Coordinates of C-alpha atoms and ligand atoms in Angstrom, one line a residue:
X1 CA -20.4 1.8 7.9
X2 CA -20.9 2.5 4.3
X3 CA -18.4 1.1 2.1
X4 CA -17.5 1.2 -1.4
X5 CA -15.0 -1.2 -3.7
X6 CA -12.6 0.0 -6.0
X7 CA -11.6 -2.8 -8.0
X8 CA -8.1 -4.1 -9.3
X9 CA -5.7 -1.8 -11.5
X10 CA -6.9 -3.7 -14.9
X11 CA -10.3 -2.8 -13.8
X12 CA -10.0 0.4 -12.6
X13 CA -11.4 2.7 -15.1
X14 CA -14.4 0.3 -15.2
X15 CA -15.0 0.2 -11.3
X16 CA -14.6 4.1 -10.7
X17 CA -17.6 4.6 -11.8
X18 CA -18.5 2.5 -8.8
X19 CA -17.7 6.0 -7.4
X20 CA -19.4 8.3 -9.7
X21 CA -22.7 8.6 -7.3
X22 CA -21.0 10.8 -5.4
X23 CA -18.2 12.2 -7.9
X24 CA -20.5 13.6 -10.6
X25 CA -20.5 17.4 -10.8
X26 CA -19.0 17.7 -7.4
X27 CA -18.5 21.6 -7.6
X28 CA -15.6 22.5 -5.3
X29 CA -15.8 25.4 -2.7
X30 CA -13.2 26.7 -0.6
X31 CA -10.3 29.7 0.2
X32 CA -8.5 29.4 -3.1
X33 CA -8.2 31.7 -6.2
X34 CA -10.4 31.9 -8.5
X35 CA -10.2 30.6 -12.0
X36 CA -11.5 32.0 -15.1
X37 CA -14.9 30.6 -15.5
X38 CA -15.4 31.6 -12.0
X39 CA -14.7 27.8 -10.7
X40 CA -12.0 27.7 -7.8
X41 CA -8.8 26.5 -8.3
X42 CA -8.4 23.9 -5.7
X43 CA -5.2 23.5 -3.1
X44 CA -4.6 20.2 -1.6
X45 CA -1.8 19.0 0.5
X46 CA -0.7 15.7 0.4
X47 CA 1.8 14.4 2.9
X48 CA 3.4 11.5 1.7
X49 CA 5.5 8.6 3.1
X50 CA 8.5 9.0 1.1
X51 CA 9.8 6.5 -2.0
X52 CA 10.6 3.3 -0.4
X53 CA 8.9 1.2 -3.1
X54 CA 7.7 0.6 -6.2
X55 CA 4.5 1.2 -5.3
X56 CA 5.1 4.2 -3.6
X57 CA 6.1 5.9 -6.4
X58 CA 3.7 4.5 -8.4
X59 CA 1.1 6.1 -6.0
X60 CA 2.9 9.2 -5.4
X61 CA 3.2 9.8 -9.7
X62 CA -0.6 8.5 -9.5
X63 CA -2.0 11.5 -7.2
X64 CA 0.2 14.2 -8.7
X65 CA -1.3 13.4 -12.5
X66 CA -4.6 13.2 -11.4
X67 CA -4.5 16.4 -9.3
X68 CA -2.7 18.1 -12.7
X69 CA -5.2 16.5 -15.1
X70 CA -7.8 18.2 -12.9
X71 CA -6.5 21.4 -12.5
X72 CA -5.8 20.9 -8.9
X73 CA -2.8 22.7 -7.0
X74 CA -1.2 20.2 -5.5
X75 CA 1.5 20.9 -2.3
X76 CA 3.7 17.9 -2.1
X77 CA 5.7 16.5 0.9
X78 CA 7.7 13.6 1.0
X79 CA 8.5 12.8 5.0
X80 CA 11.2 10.1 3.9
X81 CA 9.7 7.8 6.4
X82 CA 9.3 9.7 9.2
X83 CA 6.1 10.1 10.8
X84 CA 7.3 13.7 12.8
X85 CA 8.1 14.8 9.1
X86 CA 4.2 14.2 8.1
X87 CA 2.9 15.8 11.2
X88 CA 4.8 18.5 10.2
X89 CA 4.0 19.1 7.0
X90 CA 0.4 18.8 7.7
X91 CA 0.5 21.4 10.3
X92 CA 1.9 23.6 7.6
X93 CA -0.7 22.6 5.1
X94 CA -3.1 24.0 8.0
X95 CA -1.6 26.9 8.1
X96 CA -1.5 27.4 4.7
X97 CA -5.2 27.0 5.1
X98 CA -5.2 24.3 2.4
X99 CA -8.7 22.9 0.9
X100 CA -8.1 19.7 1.9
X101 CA -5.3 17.2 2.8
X102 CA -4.8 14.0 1.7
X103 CA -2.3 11.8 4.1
X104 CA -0.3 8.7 3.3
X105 CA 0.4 8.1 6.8
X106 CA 3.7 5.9 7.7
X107 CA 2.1 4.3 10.8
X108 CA -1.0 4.0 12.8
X109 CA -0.7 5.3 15.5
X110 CA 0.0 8.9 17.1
X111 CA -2.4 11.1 15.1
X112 CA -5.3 12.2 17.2
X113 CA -3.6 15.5 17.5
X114 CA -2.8 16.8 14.4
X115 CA -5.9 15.4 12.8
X116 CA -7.8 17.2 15.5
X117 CA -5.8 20.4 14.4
X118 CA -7.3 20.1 10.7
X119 CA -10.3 19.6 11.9
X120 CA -11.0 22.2 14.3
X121 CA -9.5 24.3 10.8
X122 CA -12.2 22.6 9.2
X123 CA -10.1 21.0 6.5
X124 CA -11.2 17.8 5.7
X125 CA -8.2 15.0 5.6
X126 CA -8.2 11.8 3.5
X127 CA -6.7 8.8 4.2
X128 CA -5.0 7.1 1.5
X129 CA -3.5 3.7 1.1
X130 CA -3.1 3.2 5.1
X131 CA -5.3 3.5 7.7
X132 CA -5.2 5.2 11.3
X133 CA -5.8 4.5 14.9
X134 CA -8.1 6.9 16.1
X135 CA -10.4 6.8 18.3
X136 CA -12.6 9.0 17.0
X137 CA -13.4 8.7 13.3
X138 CA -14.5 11.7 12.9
X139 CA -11.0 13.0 12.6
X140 CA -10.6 11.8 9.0
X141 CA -13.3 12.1 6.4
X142 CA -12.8 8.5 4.5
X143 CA -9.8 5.9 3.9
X144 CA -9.3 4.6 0.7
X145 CA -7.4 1.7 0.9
X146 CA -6.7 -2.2 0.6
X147 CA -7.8 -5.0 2.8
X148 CA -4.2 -5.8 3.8
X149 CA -5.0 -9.0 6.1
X150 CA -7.2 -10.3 3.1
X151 CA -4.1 -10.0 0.7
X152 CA -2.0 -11.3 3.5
X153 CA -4.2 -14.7 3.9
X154 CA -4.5 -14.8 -0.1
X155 CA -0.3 -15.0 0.1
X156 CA -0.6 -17.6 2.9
X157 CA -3.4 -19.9 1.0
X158 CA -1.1 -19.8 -2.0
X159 CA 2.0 -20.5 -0.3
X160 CA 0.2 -23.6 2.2
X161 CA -1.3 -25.2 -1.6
X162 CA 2.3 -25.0 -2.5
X163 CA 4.1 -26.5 -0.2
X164 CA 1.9 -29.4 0.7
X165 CA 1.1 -28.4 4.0
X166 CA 4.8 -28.5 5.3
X167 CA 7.9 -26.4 5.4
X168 CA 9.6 -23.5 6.6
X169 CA 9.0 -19.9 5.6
X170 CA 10.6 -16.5 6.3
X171 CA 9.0 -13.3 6.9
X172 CA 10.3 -10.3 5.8
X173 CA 8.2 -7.6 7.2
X174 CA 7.5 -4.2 6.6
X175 CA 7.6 -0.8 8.5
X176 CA 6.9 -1.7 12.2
X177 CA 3.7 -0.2 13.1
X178 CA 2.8 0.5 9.7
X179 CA -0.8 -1.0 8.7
X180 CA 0.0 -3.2 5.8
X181 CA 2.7 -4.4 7.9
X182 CA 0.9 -5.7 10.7
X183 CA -2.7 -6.5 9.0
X184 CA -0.5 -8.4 6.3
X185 CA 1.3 -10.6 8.6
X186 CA -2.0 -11.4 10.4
X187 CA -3.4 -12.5 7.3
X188 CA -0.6 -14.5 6.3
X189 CA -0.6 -16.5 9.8
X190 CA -4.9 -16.8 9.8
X191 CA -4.1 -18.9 6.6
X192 CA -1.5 -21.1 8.5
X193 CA -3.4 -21.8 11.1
X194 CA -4.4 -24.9 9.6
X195 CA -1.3 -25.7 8.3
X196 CA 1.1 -27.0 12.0
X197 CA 3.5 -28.2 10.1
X198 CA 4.2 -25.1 8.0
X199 CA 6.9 -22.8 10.7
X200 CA 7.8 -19.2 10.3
X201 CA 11.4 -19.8 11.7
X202 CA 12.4 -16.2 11.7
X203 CA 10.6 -12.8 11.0
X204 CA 11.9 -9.5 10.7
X205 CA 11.2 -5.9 9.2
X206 CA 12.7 -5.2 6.1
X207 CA 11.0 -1.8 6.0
X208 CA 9.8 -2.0 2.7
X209 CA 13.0 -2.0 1.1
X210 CA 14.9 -3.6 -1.2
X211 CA 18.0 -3.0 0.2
X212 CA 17.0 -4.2 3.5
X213 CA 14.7 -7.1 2.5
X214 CA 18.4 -8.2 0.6
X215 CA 20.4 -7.5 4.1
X216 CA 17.6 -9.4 6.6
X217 CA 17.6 -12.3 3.6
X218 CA 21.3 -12.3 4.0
X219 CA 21.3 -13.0 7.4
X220 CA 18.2 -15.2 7.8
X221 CA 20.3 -17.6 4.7
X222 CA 23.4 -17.3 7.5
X223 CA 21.5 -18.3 10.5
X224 CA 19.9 -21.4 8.5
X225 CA 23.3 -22.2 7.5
X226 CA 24.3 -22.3 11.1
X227 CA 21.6 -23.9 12.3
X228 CA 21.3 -26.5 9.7
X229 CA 17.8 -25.7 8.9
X230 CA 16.5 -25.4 5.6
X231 CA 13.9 -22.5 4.4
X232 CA 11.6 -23.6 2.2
X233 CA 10.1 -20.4 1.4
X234 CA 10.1 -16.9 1.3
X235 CA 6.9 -14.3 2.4
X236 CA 8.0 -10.6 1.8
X237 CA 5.3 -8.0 2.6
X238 CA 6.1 -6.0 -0.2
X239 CA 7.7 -6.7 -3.7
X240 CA 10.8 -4.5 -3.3
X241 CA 11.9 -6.5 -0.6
X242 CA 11.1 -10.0 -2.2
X243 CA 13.5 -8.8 -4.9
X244 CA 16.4 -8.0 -2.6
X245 CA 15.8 -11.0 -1.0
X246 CA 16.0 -13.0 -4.1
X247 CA 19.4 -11.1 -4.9
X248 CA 20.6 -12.4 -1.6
X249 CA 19.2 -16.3 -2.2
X250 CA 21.3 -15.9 -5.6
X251 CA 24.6 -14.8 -3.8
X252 CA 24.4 -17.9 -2.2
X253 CA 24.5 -20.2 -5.5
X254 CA 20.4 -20.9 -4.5
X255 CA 17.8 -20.7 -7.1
X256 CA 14.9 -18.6 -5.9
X257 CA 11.6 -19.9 -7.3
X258 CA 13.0 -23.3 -6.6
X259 CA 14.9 -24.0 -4.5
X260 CA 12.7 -21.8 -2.1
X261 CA 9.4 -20.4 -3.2
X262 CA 9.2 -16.7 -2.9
X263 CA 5.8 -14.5 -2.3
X264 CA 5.0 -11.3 -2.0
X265 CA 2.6 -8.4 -2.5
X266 CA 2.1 -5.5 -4.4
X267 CA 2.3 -7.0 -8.2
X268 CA 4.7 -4.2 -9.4
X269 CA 5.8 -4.8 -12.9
X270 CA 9.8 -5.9 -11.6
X271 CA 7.8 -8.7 -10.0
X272 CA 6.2 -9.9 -13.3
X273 CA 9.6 -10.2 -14.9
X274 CA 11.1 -11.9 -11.3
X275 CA 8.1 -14.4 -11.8
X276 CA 8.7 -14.7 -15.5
X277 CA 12.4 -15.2 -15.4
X278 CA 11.2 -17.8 -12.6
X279 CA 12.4 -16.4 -9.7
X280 CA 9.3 -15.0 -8.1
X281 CA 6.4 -17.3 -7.7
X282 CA 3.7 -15.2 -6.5
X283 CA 2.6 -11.7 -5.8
X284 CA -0.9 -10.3 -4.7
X285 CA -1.9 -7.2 -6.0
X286 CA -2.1 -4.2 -3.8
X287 CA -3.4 -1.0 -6.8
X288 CA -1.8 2.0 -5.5
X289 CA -3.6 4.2 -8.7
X290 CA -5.7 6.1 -6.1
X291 CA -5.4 9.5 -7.4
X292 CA -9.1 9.6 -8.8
X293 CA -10.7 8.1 -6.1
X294 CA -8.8 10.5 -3.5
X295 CA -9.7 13.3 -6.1
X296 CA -12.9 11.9 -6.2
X297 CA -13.4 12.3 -2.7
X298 CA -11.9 15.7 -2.2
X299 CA -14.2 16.8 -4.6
X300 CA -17.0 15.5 -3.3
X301 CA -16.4 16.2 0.3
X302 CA -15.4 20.2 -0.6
X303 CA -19.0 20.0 -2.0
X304 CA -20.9 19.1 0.9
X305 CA -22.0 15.3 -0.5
X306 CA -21.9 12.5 1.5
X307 CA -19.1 9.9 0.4
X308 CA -18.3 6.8 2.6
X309 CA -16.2 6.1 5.5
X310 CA -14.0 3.7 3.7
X311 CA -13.4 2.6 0.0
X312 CA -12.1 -0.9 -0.5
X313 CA -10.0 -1.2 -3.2
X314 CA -9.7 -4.8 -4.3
X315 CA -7.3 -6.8 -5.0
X316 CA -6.1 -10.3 -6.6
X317 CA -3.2 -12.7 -7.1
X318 CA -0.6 -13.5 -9.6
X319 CA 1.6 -16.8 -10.0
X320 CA 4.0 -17.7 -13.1
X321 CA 1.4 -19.2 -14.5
X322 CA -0.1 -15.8 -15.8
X323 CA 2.5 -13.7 -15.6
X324 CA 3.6 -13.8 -19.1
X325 CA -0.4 -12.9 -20.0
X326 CA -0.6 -10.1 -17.5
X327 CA 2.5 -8.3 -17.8
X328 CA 1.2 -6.4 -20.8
X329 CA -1.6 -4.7 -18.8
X330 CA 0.3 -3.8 -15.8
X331 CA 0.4 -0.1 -15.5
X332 CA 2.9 0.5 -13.2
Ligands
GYE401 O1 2.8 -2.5 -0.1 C1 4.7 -1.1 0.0 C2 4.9 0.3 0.4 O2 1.3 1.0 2.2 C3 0.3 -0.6 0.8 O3 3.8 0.5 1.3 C4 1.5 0.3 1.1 C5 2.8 -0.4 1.1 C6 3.3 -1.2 -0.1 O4 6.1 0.8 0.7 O5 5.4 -1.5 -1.1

């Protein structure tokens, strides 16, 4: 499968050229008006998740600039978390007879027949940020995404060095069914496989909330209480959600980022003043800037070039120890 890597958001501009090969000059066809100058304005729908995060709004203000610094008409959907919302919305992009569609989509499976829809209308659909379960992959013309069980084992190896081997950790999960979700908690429990003495005592979803990562916290802190066991750390799938939780440790006269280590992922900027004001320790980045490489790839795609199944964007981790340095730099 051919593959290319987008790199980390302080890299970015640097590693889209990465992508130029097939970006350069893409001329785009399709049904749309035509401009002055005689190039076609583009129409793309893009059927988002909703604004549960941070980061996804940090993606969603990420595609809308780049399709308006290119000239692009964009048709935006928010499906507030509902996957029969997307399916929706796509269908009407279809019949809107769109030039192409870029999907966010909420969870992994149950699209086979919509994205058979678009294509049979010969609109090409990109993937963004999470991936499908298809089982043909000729349904979607290229995901551009993270490696989400490689940032969930970078969390895991972090949090294993830092506890010696020993303790007990939370899990605050995201979105059932959702990829980052599931590929992050793998990742996070390949790394403690080496680790036996290191227990996940409780998991649950948080859905990629603050408010719920702050309610689950709650109630995990409650049951420990009860139990008499003590959590020694914290793993949240998603930033928003380590901040809630690290309200709810404070509620209870706890200092987060002592008294229990709290990780997470995403590296939104709130996280770089948790970490610096102590109470974060860790967060992996997860770049959601992929409105130029989705542009990118409409582009290219709309002109008949060849672009690659799937484009890695790549990502690193973040502890206190260079937060303060890196905070500057963070764009979003
Ligand atoms: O980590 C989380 C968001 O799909 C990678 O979704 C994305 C995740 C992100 O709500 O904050």
């Amino acid at each position: 499968m051919r593959r290319k890597i987008l790199k980390g958001t302080t890299v970015l501009a640097g590693a889209m050229c990465l992508l130029a090969s097939f970006c350069e000059s893409a001329e785009p066809a399709g049904p749309s008006d035509s401009k002055a100058g005689g190039r076609k304005t583009l129409t793309v729908g893009f059927s988002q998740i909703g604004a549960e995060s941070g980061w996804r709004t940090a993606e969603t203000r990420s595609i809308r600039s780049e399709a308006a610094r290119r000239g692009i008409n964009l048709k935006f959907s928010d499906a507030q978390q509902k996957q029969e919302n997307q399916i929706r919305a796509i269908g009407t992009f279809i019949a809107q007879k769109v030039d192409a569609i870029i999907d966010a989509p909420v969870v992994e499976a149950g699209w086979e027949p919509i994205l058979k829809q678009a294509k049979a209308a010969r609109i090409p659909v990109i993937l963004v940020d999470r991936g499908v379960n298809v089982s043909d992959d000729s349904l979607y013309t290229t995901l551009i995404a993270s490696d989400f069980v490689a940032e969930g084992k970078m969390a895991g190896d972090w949090l294993a060095k830092k506890l010696k081997g020993k303790g007990n950790v939370v899990e605050l999960q995201g979105t059932p069914g959702a990829a980052p979700a599931m590929d992050r908690k793998r990742g996070f429990e390949a790394a403690l496989k080496n680790h036996p003495d290191i227990k996940i005592i409780k998991s649950q979803t948080g859905d990629f909330t603050r408010a719920k990562g702050k309610e689950v916290m709650e109630a995990f802190l409650k049951a420990a209480q009860g139990s008499g066991a003590k959590i020694d750390a914290v793993y949240a799938h998603n930033d928003d959600m380590a901040l809630g939780a690290i309200q709810a440790i404070e509620a209870t006269g706890l200092k987060p980022g002592t008294d229990l280590l709290v990780v997470s992922i995403d590296g939104i900027k709130p996280a770089f003043e948790a970490m610096i004001a102590g109470k974060l320790n860790c967060t992996v980045e997860c770049n959601p800037l992929l409105g130029p490489a989705a542009f990118d790839a409409v582009e290219a795609t709309l002109a008949g070039k060849p672009i690659p199944k799937r484009t890695l964007v790549e990502d690193r981790i973040f502890d206190q120890s260079v937060s303060k340095e890196a905070i500057g730099s963070r764009q979003y």
